[in-house]
Amino acid sequence: MELGTSTIKKFADGEVYVQIKESIRGCDVFLVQPTCPPNVNDNLMELLIMIDACRRASCRSITCVIPYYGYARADRRTSGRESIAAKLTANLLTESGATRIVMLDIHSLQTIGYFDIPVDHIYGETVILGAFYTLVPIRPRWR
């Protein structure tokens, strides 16, 4: 699988611009974008605009691989007049055109229920340890 080419830049006023530089019509697209600090909102907005650009380019499906899901801790109300930002973020990703989400070590599993599209949750420990043990010549106890 090859990486696609795109242009991502910011205008002087801080707005994000995304252009897909190749034809993705009928293709399955995988977007890898964490929504992590220090620019959580910028990273999220960039992901949303990339999803929209891919959708408008007539791709078949858009899978978002999100290693760090920003706003995951805002998954419930602890007192009155609070936002459930994890649900809002899920709605934004779904409405922008994502067809599947892959998350790594989500803060709370109830966040998966906020999505109206399929969500795959991957535990990073098993993936990282599996890769580590193929590189380091020791025998793990758990195998």
PDB file of N, CA and C in Angstrom, residues 43-136:
ATOM      1  N   ASN A  43      -5.697  19.604  14.706  1.00  0.00           N
ATOM      2  CA  ASN A  43      -5.590  18.249  14.170  1.00  0.00           C
ATOM      3  C   ASN A  43      -6.960  17.667  13.839  1.00  0.00           C
ATOM      4  N   LEU A  44      -7.938  17.926  14.692  1.00  0.00           N
ATOM      5  CA  LEU A  44      -9.295  17.446  14.436  1.00  0.00           C
ATOM      6  C   LEU A  44      -9.879  18.104  13.194  1.00  0.00           C
ATOM      7  N   MET A  45      -9.716  19.413  13.082  1.00  0.00           N
ATOM      8  CA  MET A  45     -10.256  20.123  11.922  1.00  0.00           C
ATOM      9  C   MET A  45      -9.571  19.665  10.639  1.00  0.00           C
ATOM     10  N   GLU A  46      -8.276  19.432  10.695  1.00  0.00           N
ATOM     11  CA  GLU A  46      -7.542  18.929   9.530  1.00  0.00           C
ATOM     12  C   GLU A  46      -8.086  17.568   9.106  1.00  0.00           C
ATOM     13  N   LEU A  47      -8.358  16.696  10.071  1.00  0.00           N
ATOM     14  CA  LEU A  47      -8.922  15.382   9.769  1.00  0.00           C
ATOM     15  C   LEU A  47     -10.306  15.512   9.130  1.00  0.00           C
ATOM     16  N   LEU A  48     -11.144  16.372   9.691  1.00  0.00           N
ATOM     17  CA  LEU A  48     -12.490  16.570   9.141  1.00  0.00           C
ATOM     18  C   LEU A  48     -12.435  17.081   7.709  1.00  0.00           C
ATOM     19  N   ILE A  49     -11.526  18.001   7.440  1.00  0.00           N
ATOM     20  CA  ILE A  49     -11.414  18.547   6.083  1.00  0.00           C
ATOM     21  C   ILE A  49     -10.835  17.508   5.127  1.00  0.00           C
ATOM     22  N   MET A  50      -9.899  16.664   5.601  1.00  0.00           N
ATOM     23  CA  MET A  50      -9.382  15.584   4.760  1.00  0.00           C
ATOM     24  C   MET A  50     -10.489  14.590   4.418  1.00  0.00           C
ATOM     25  N   ILE A  51     -11.330  14.268   5.394  1.00  0.00           N
ATOM     26  CA  ILE A  51     -12.450  13.357   5.142  1.00  0.00           C
ATOM     27  C   ILE A  51     -13.369  13.951   4.084  1.00  0.00           C
ATOM     28  N   ASP A  52     -13.683  15.222   4.233  1.00  0.00           N
ATOM     29  CA  ASP A  52     -14.580  15.879   3.281  1.00  0.00           C
ATOM     30  C   ASP A  52     -13.967  15.905   1.883  1.00  0.00           C
ATOM     31  N   ALA A  53     -12.672  16.179   1.791  1.00  0.00           N
ATOM     32  CA  ALA A  53     -11.999  16.200   0.482  1.00  0.00           C
ATOM     33  C   ALA A  53     -12.046  14.824  -0.169  1.00  0.00           C
ATOM     34  N   CYS A  54     -11.836  13.778   0.620  1.00  0.00           N
ATOM     35  CA  CYS A  54     -11.885  12.415   0.080  1.00  0.00           C
ATOM     36  C   CYS A  54     -13.298  12.050  -0.359  1.00  0.00           C
ATOM     37  N   ARG A  55     -14.275  12.435   0.433  1.00  0.00           N
ATOM     38  CA  ARG A  55     -15.674  12.145   0.085  1.00  0.00           C
ATOM     39  C   ARG A  55     -16.055  12.833  -1.223  1.00  0.00           C
ATOM     40  N   ARG A  56     -15.637  14.084  -1.376  1.00  0.00           N
ATOM     41  CA  ARG A  56     -15.952  14.836  -2.595  1.00  0.00           C
ATOM     42  C   ARG A  56     -15.162  14.335  -3.807  1.00  0.00           C
ATOM     43  N   ALA A  57     -14.084  13.570  -3.550  1.00  0.00           N
ATOM     44  CA  ALA A  57     -13.307  12.974  -4.635  1.00  0.00           C
ATOM     45  C   ALA A  57     -13.847  11.593  -5.020  1.00  0.00           C
ATOM     46  N   SER A  58     -14.983  11.213  -4.468  1.00  0.00           N
ATOM     47  CA  SER A  58     -15.708   9.981  -4.812  1.00  0.00           C
ATOM     48  C   SER A  58     -14.961   8.702  -4.459  1.00  0.00           C
ATOM     49  N   CYS A  59     -14.309   8.685  -3.294  1.00  0.00           N
ATOM     50  CA  CYS A  59     -13.694   7.430  -2.871  1.00  0.00           C
ATOM     51  C   CYS A  59     -14.785   6.474  -2.389  1.00  0.00           C
ATOM     52  N   ARG A  60     -14.470   5.187  -2.349  1.00  0.00           N
ATOM     53  CA  ARG A  60     -15.458   4.183  -1.963  1.00  0.00           C
ATOM     54  C   ARG A  60     -15.702   4.188  -0.459  1.00  0.00           C
ATOM     55  N   SER A  61     -14.624   4.233   0.323  1.00  0.00           N
ATOM     56  CA  SER A  61     -14.763   4.231   1.777  1.00  0.00           C
ATOM     57  C   SER A  61     -13.630   5.048   2.399  1.00  0.00           C
ATOM     58  N   ILE A  62     -13.894   5.549   3.596  1.00  0.00           N
ATOM     59  CA  ILE A  62     -12.901   6.342   4.332  1.00  0.00           C
ATOM     60  C   ILE A  62     -12.774   5.749   5.724  1.00  0.00           C
ATOM     61  N   THR A  63     -11.623   5.166   5.997  1.00  0.00           N
ATOM     62  CA  THR A  63     -11.331   4.633   7.316  1.00  0.00           C
ATOM     63  C   THR A  63     -10.375   5.587   8.007  1.00  0.00           C
ATOM     64  N   CYS A  64     -10.764   6.090   9.158  1.00  0.00           N
ATOM     65  CA  CYS A  64      -9.919   6.993   9.932  1.00  0.00           C
ATOM     66  C   CYS A  64      -9.206   6.191  11.012  1.00  0.00           C
ATOM     67  N   VAL A  65      -7.888   6.200  10.968  1.00  0.00           N
ATOM     68  CA  VAL A  65      -7.077   5.555  11.984  1.00  0.00           C
ATOM     69  C   VAL A  65      -6.645   6.665  12.938  1.00  0.00           C
ATOM     70  N   ILE A  66      -7.162   6.618  14.163  1.00  0.00           N
ATOM     71  CA  ILE A  66      -6.935   7.693  15.129  1.00  0.00           C
ATOM     72  C   ILE A  66      -6.180   7.110  16.325  1.00  0.00           C
ATOM     73  N   PRO A  67      -4.839   7.262  16.325  1.00  0.00           N
ATOM     74  CA  PRO A  67      -4.057   6.709  17.440  1.00  0.00           C
ATOM     75  C   PRO A  67      -4.369   7.368  18.782  1.00  0.00           C
ATOM     76  N   TYR A  68      -4.719   8.649  18.771  1.00  0.00           N
ATOM     77  CA  TYR A  68      -5.110   9.351  19.990  1.00  0.00           C
ATOM     78  C   TYR A  68      -6.396  10.103  19.696  1.00  0.00           C
ATOM     79  N   TYR A  69      -7.465   9.744  20.377  1.00  0.00           N
ATOM     80  CA  TYR A  69      -8.774  10.340  20.142  1.00  0.00           C
ATOM     81  C   TYR A  69      -8.992  11.477  21.131  1.00  0.00           C
ATOM     82  N   GLY A  70      -8.810  12.698  20.656  1.00  0.00           N
ATOM     83  CA  GLY A  70      -9.030  13.868  21.493  1.00  0.00           C
ATOM     84  C   GLY A  70     -10.482  13.959  21.923  1.00  0.00           C
ATOM     85  N   TYR A  71     -10.712  14.514  23.060  1.00  0.00           N
ATOM     86  CA  TYR A  71     -12.026  14.674  23.673  1.00  0.00           C
ATOM     87  C   TYR A  71     -12.610  13.353  24.170  1.00  0.00           C
ATOM     88  N   ALA A  72     -11.828  12.284  24.188  1.00  0.00           N
ATOM     89  CA  ALA A  72     -12.333  10.994  24.663  1.00  0.00           C
ATOM     90  C   ALA A  72     -12.664  11.036  26.152  1.00  0.00           C
ATOM     91  N   ARG A  73     -12.008  11.892  26.887  1.00  0.00           N
ATOM     92  CA  ARG A  73     -12.273  11.964  28.332  1.00  0.00           C
ATOM     93  C   ARG A  73     -13.580  12.685  28.637  1.00  0.00           C
ATOM     94  N   ALA A  74     -14.077  13.429  27.663  1.00  0.00           N
ATOM     95  CA  ALA A  74     -15.364  14.116  27.847  1.00  0.00           C
ATOM     96  C   ALA A  74     -16.480  13.193  27.366  1.00  0.00           C
ATOM     97  N   ASP A  75     -16.574  12.012  27.985  1.00  0.00           N
ATOM     98  CA  ASP A  75     -17.494  10.984  27.526  1.00  0.00           C
ATOM     99  C   ASP A  75     -18.786  10.912  28.341  1.00  0.00           C
ATOM    100  N   ARG A  76     -18.925  11.775  29.344  1.00  0.00           N
ATOM    101  CA  ARG A  76     -20.145  11.798  30.143  1.00  0.00           C
ATOM    102  C   ARG A  76     -20.226  13.141  30.862  1.00  0.00           C
ATOM    103  N   ARG A  77     -21.410  13.417  31.351  1.00  0.00           N
ATOM    104  CA  ARG A  77     -21.600  14.645  32.121  1.00  0.00           C
ATOM    105  C   ARG A  77     -21.390  14.345  33.592  1.00  0.00           C
ATOM    106  N   THR A  78     -20.585  15.135  34.240  1.00  0.00           N
ATOM    107  CA  THR A  78     -20.377  14.964  35.681  1.00  0.00           C
ATOM    108  C   THR A  78     -21.216  15.939  36.486  1.00  0.00           C
ATOM    109  N   SER A  79     -21.695  16.988  35.818  1.00  0.00           N
ATOM    110  CA  SER A  79     -22.617  17.933  36.448  1.00  0.00           C
ATOM    111  C   SER A  79     -23.446  18.571  35.341  1.00  0.00           C
ATOM    112  N   GLY A  80     -24.376  19.411  35.726  1.00  0.00           N
ATOM    113  CA  GLY A  80     -25.273  20.011  34.747  1.00  0.00           C
ATOM    114  C   GLY A  80     -24.582  20.989  33.812  1.00  0.00           C
ATOM    115  N   ARG A  81     -25.202  21.195  32.646  1.00  0.00           N
ATOM    116  CA  ARG A  81     -24.757  22.167  31.649  1.00  0.00           C
ATOM    117  C   ARG A  81     -23.352  21.883  31.121  1.00  0.00           C
ATOM    118  N   GLU A  82     -23.013  20.615  30.956  1.00  0.00           N
ATOM    119  CA  GLU A  82     -21.731  20.211  30.371  1.00  0.00           C
ATOM    120  C   GLU A  82     -21.968  19.551  29.016  1.00  0.00           C
ATOM    121  N   SER A  83     -20.995  19.719  28.157  1.00  0.00           N
ATOM    122  CA  SER A  83     -21.039  19.070  26.854  1.00  0.00           C
ATOM    123  C   SER A  83     -20.478  17.657  26.957  1.00  0.00           C
ATOM    124  N   ILE A  84     -20.989  16.770  26.128  1.00  0.00           N
ATOM    125  CA  ILE A  84     -20.371  15.448  25.970  1.00  0.00           C
ATOM    126  C   ILE A  84     -19.600  15.527  24.655  1.00  0.00           C
ATOM    127  N   ALA A  85     -18.391  16.064  24.743  1.00  0.00           N
ATOM    128  CA  ALA A  85     -17.598  16.362  23.551  1.00  0.00           C
ATOM    129  C   ALA A  85     -17.183  15.104  22.793  1.00  0.00           C
ATOM    130  N   ALA A  86     -17.081  13.975  23.462  1.00  0.00           N
ATOM    131  CA  ALA A  86     -16.744  12.726  22.759  1.00  0.00           C
ATOM    132  C   ALA A  86     -17.847  12.368  21.767  1.00  0.00           C
ATOM    133  N   LYS A  87     -19.102  12.584  22.144  1.00  0.00           N
ATOM    134  CA  LYS A  87     -20.227  12.321  21.249  1.00  0.00           C
ATOM    135  C   LYS A  87     -20.256  13.339  20.110  1.00  0.00           C
ATOM    136  N   LEU A  88     -20.013  14.602  20.434  1.00  0.00           N
ATOM    137  CA  LEU A  88     -19.981  15.638  19.407  1.00  0.00           C
ATOM    138  C   LEU A  88     -18.896  15.344  18.373  1.00  0.00           C
ATOM    139  N   THR A  89     -17.732  14.954  18.838  1.00  0.00           N
ATOM    140  CA  THR A  89     -16.633  14.623  17.930  1.00  0.00           C
ATOM    141  C   THR A  89     -16.978  13.414  17.070  1.00  0.00           C
ATOM    142  N   ALA A  90     -17.635  12.423  17.657  1.00  0.00           N
ATOM    143  CA  ALA A  90     -18.069  11.253  16.890  1.00  0.00           C
ATOM    144  C   ALA A  90     -19.049  11.663  15.802  1.00  0.00           C
ATOM    145  N   ASN A  91     -19.977  12.542  16.134  1.00  0.00           N
ATOM    146  CA  ASN A  91     -20.936  13.029  15.142  1.00  0.00           C
ATOM    147  C   ASN A  91     -20.246  13.789  14.012  1.00  0.00           C
ATOM    148  N   LEU A  92     -19.257  14.614  14.364  1.00  0.00           N
ATOM    149  CA  LEU A  92     -18.534  15.372  13.345  1.00  0.00           C
ATOM    150  C   LEU A  92     -17.806  14.443  12.374  1.00  0.00           C
ATOM    151  N   LEU A  93     -17.159  13.419  12.900  1.00  0.00           N
ATOM    152  CA  LEU A  93     -16.444  12.469  12.043  1.00  0.00           C
ATOM    153  C   LEU A  93     -17.411  11.716  11.138  1.00  0.00           C
ATOM    154  N   THR A  94     -18.535  11.300  11.692  1.00  0.00           N
ATOM    155  CA  THR A  94     -19.527  10.561  10.907  1.00  0.00           C
ATOM    156  C   THR A  94     -20.156  11.437   9.838  1.00  0.00           C
ATOM    157  N   GLU A  95     -20.573  12.627  10.210  1.00  0.00           N
ATOM    158  CA  GLU A  95     -21.247  13.517   9.263  1.00  0.00           C
ATOM    159  C   GLU A  95     -20.316  14.057   8.187  1.00  0.00           C
ATOM    160  N   SER A  96     -19.021  14.121   8.475  1.00  0.00           N
ATOM    161  CA  SER A  96     -18.088  14.601   7.444  1.00  0.00           C
ATOM    162  C   SER A  96     -17.852  13.549   6.366  1.00  0.00           C
ATOM    163  N   GLY A  97     -18.154  12.264   6.675  1.00  0.00           N
ATOM    164  CA  GLY A  97     -18.068  11.240   5.643  1.00  0.00           C
ATOM    165  C   GLY A  97     -17.257  10.010   5.983  1.00  0.00           C
ATOM    166  N   ALA A  98     -16.731   9.912   7.193  1.00  0.00           N
ATOM    167  CA  ALA A  98     -15.982   8.710   7.576  1.00  0.00           C
ATOM    168  C   ALA A  98     -16.917   7.501   7.574  1.00  0.00           C
ATOM    169  N   THR A  99     -16.415   6.361   7.100  1.00  0.00           N
ATOM    170  CA  THR A  99     -17.231   5.150   7.064  1.00  0.00           C
ATOM    171  C   THR A  99     -16.800   4.110   8.102  1.00  0.00           C
ATOM    172  N   ARG A 100     -15.605   4.280   8.683  1.00  0.00           N
ATOM    173  CA  ARG A 100     -15.110   3.369   9.710  1.00  0.00           C
ATOM    174  C   ARG A 100     -14.043   4.102  10.516  1.00  0.00           C
ATOM    175  N   ILE A 101     -13.952   3.770  11.801  1.00  0.00           N
ATOM    176  CA  ILE A 101     -12.965   4.375  12.689  1.00  0.00           C
ATOM    177  C   ILE A 101     -12.136   3.265  13.323  1.00  0.00           C
ATOM    178  N   VAL A 102     -10.823   3.459  13.354  1.00  0.00           N
ATOM    179  CA  VAL A 102      -9.929   2.558  14.072  1.00  0.00           C
ATOM    180  C   VAL A 102      -9.247   3.394  15.150  1.00  0.00           C
ATOM    181  N   MET A 103      -9.418   2.991  16.414  1.00  0.00           N
ATOM    182  CA  MET A 103      -8.841   3.727  17.541  1.00  0.00           C
ATOM    183  C   MET A 103      -7.857   2.853  18.291  1.00  0.00           C
ATOM    184  N   LEU A 104      -6.906   3.511  18.906  1.00  0.00           N
ATOM    185  CA  LEU A 104      -5.888   2.817  19.685  1.00  0.00           C
ATOM    186  C   LEU A 104      -6.052   3.197  21.153  1.00  0.00           C
ATOM    187  N   ASP A 105      -6.235   2.216  22.011  1.00  0.00           N
ATOM    188  CA  ASP A 105      -6.320   2.426  23.460  1.00  0.00           C
ATOM    189  C   ASP A 105      -7.251   3.571  23.841  1.00  0.00           C
ATOM    190  N   ILE A 106      -8.513   3.417  23.534  1.00  0.00           N
ATOM    191  CA  ILE A 106      -9.510   4.445  23.830  1.00  0.00           C
ATOM    192  C   ILE A 106      -9.656   4.603  25.343  1.00  0.00           C
ATOM    193  N   HIS A 107      -9.909   5.813  25.787  1.00  0.00           N
ATOM    194  CA  HIS A 107     -10.013   6.127  27.224  1.00  0.00           C
ATOM    195  C   HIS A 107     -11.127   5.328  27.895  1.00  0.00           C
ATOM    196  N   SER A 108     -12.286   5.299  27.264  1.00  0.00           N
ATOM    197  CA  SER A 108     -13.429   4.581  27.821  1.00  0.00           C
ATOM    198  C   SER A 108     -14.161   3.874  26.681  1.00  0.00           C
ATOM    199  N   LEU A 109     -14.465   2.619  26.871  1.00  0.00           N
ATOM    200  CA  LEU A 109     -15.111   1.848  25.807  1.00  0.00           C
ATOM    201  C   LEU A 109     -16.505   2.352  25.465  1.00  0.00           C
ATOM    202  N   GLN A 110     -17.135   3.109  26.362  1.00  0.00           N
ATOM    203  CA  GLN A 110     -18.464   3.631  26.047  1.00  0.00           C
ATOM    204  C   GLN A 110     -18.413   4.632  24.898  1.00  0.00           C
ATOM    205  N   THR A 111     -17.241   5.196  24.632  1.00  0.00           N
ATOM    206  CA  THR A 111     -17.088   6.134  23.517  1.00  0.00           C
ATOM    207  C   THR A 111     -17.412   5.467  22.188  1.00  0.00           C
ATOM    208  N   ILE A 112     -17.131   4.186  22.074  1.00  0.00           N
ATOM    209  CA  ILE A 112     -17.431   3.460  20.842  1.00  0.00           C
ATOM    210  C   ILE A 112     -18.920   3.531  20.528  1.00  0.00           C
ATOM    211  N   GLY A 113     -19.751   3.514  21.548  1.00  0.00           N
ATOM    212  CA  GLY A 113     -21.191   3.579  21.366  1.00  0.00           C
ATOM    213  C   GLY A 113     -21.699   4.912  20.846  1.00  0.00           C
ATOM    214  N   TYR A 114     -20.878   5.939  20.878  1.00  0.00           N
ATOM    215  CA  TYR A 114     -21.280   7.254  20.378  1.00  0.00           C
ATOM    216  C   TYR A 114     -21.271   7.327  18.855  1.00  0.00           C
ATOM    217  N   PHE A 115     -20.631   6.370  18.218  1.00  0.00           N
ATOM    218  CA  PHE A 115     -20.508   6.388  16.762  1.00  0.00           C
ATOM    219  C   PHE A 115     -21.664   5.648  16.111  1.00  0.00           C
ATOM    220  N   ASP A 116     -22.096   6.145  14.957  1.00  0.00           N
ATOM    221  CA  ASP A 116     -23.126   5.486  14.161  1.00  0.00           C
ATOM    222  C   ASP A 116     -22.519   4.688  13.010  1.00  0.00           C
ATOM    223  N   ILE A 117     -21.199   4.546  13.023  1.00  0.00           N
ATOM    224  CA  ILE A 117     -20.461   3.788  12.015  1.00  0.00           C
ATOM    225  C   ILE A 117     -19.610   2.749  12.745  1.00  0.00           C
ATOM    226  N   PRO A 118     -19.096   1.741  12.041  1.00  0.00           N
ATOM    227  CA  PRO A 118     -18.269   0.722  12.707  1.00  0.00           C
ATOM    228  C   PRO A 118     -16.997   1.321  13.320  1.00  0.00           C
ATOM    229  N   VAL A 119     -16.661   0.860  14.521  1.00  0.00           N
ATOM    230  CA  VAL A 119     -15.463   1.297  15.230  1.00  0.00           C
ATOM    231  C   VAL A 119     -14.674   0.067  15.637  1.00  0.00           C
ATOM    232  N   ASP A 120     -13.386   0.084  15.346  1.00  0.00           N
ATOM    233  CA  ASP A 120     -12.482  -0.983  15.776  1.00  0.00           C
ATOM    234  C   ASP A 120     -11.559  -0.409  16.833  1.00  0.00           C
ATOM    235  N   HIS A 121     -11.490  -1.073  17.980  1.00  0.00           N
ATOM    236  CA  HIS A 121     -10.612  -0.642  19.062  1.00  0.00           C
ATOM    237  C   HIS A 121      -9.441  -1.607  19.139  1.00  0.00           C
ATOM    238  N   ILE A 122      -8.238  -1.054  19.060  1.00  0.00           N
ATOM    239  CA  ILE A 122      -7.027  -1.869  19.092  1.00  0.00           C
ATOM    240  C   ILE A 122      -6.265  -1.561  20.375  1.00  0.00           C
ATOM    241  N   TYR A 123      -5.859  -2.605  21.076  1.00  0.00           N
ATOM    242  CA  TYR A 123      -5.043  -2.436  22.266  1.00  0.00           C
ATOM    243  C   TYR A 123      -3.581  -2.342  21.843  1.00  0.00           C
ATOM    244  N   GLY A 124      -2.962  -1.230  22.130  1.00  0.00           N
ATOM    245  CA  GLY A 124      -1.597  -0.963  21.675  1.00  0.00           C
ATOM    246  C   GLY A 124      -0.555  -1.882  22.274  1.00  0.00           C
ATOM    247  N   GLU A 125      -0.785  -2.347  23.482  1.00  0.00           N
ATOM    248  CA  GLU A 125       0.206  -3.175  24.149  1.00  0.00           C
ATOM    249  C   GLU A 125       0.515  -4.444  23.356  1.00  0.00           C
ATOM    250  N   THR A 126      -0.508  -5.130  22.889  1.00  0.00           N
ATOM    251  CA  THR A 126      -0.273  -6.377  22.165  1.00  0.00           C
ATOM    252  C   THR A 126       0.400  -6.129  20.819  1.00  0.00           C
ATOM    253  N   VAL A 127       0.043  -5.029  20.156  1.00  0.00           N
ATOM    254  CA  VAL A 127       0.663  -4.705  18.870  1.00  0.00           C
ATOM    255  C   VAL A 127       2.133  -4.341  19.061  1.00  0.00           C
ATOM    256  N   ILE A 128       2.398  -3.486  20.054  1.00  0.00           N
ATOM    257  CA  ILE A 128       3.772  -3.036  20.292  1.00  0.00           C
ATOM    258  C   ILE A 128       4.639  -4.182  20.784  1.00  0.00           C
ATOM    259  N   LEU A 129       4.113  -4.991  21.714  1.00  0.00           N
ATOM    260  CA  LEU A 129       4.905  -6.113  22.221  1.00  0.00           C
ATOM    261  C   LEU A 129       5.178  -7.144  21.132  1.00  0.00           C
ATOM    262  N   GLY A 130       4.205  -7.392  20.283  1.00  0.00           N
ATOM    263  CA  GLY A 130       4.426  -8.325  19.178  1.00  0.00           C
ATOM    264  C   GLY A 130       5.542  -7.851  18.259  1.00  0.00           C
ATOM    265  N   ALA A 131       5.541  -6.566  17.933  1.00  0.00           N
ATOM    266  CA  ALA A 131       6.603  -6.009  17.085  1.00  0.00           C
ATOM    267  C   ALA A 131       7.934  -6.029  17.820  1.00  0.00           C
ATOM    268  N   PHE A 132       7.907  -5.723  19.107  1.00  0.00           N
ATOM    269  CA  PHE A 132       9.136  -5.698  19.905  1.00  0.00           C
ATOM    270  C   PHE A 132       9.785  -7.073  19.939  1.00  0.00           C
ATOM    271  N   TYR A 133       8.993  -8.101  20.172  1.00  0.00           N
ATOM    272  CA  TYR A 133       9.546  -9.447  20.291  1.00  0.00           C
ATOM    273  C   TYR A 133      10.038 -10.007  18.955  1.00  0.00           C
ATOM    274  N   THR A 134       9.602  -9.450  17.847  1.00  0.00           N
ATOM    275  CA  THR A 134      10.181  -9.870  16.568  1.00  0.00           C
ATOM    276  C   THR A 134      11.536  -9.210  16.340  1.00  0.00           C
ATOM    277  N   LEU A 135      11.777  -8.073  16.999  1.00  0.00           N
ATOM    278  CA  LEU A 135      13.046  -7.358  16.839  1.00  0.00           C
ATOM    279  C   LEU A 135      14.086  -7.755  17.878  1.00  0.00           C
ATOM    280  N   VAL A 136      13.638  -8.107  19.078  1.00  0.00           N
ATOM    281  CA  VAL A 136      14.541  -8.427  20.177  1.00  0.00           C
ATOM    282  C   VAL A 136      14.546  -9.942  20.374  1.00  0.00           C
TER     283      VAL A 136
END
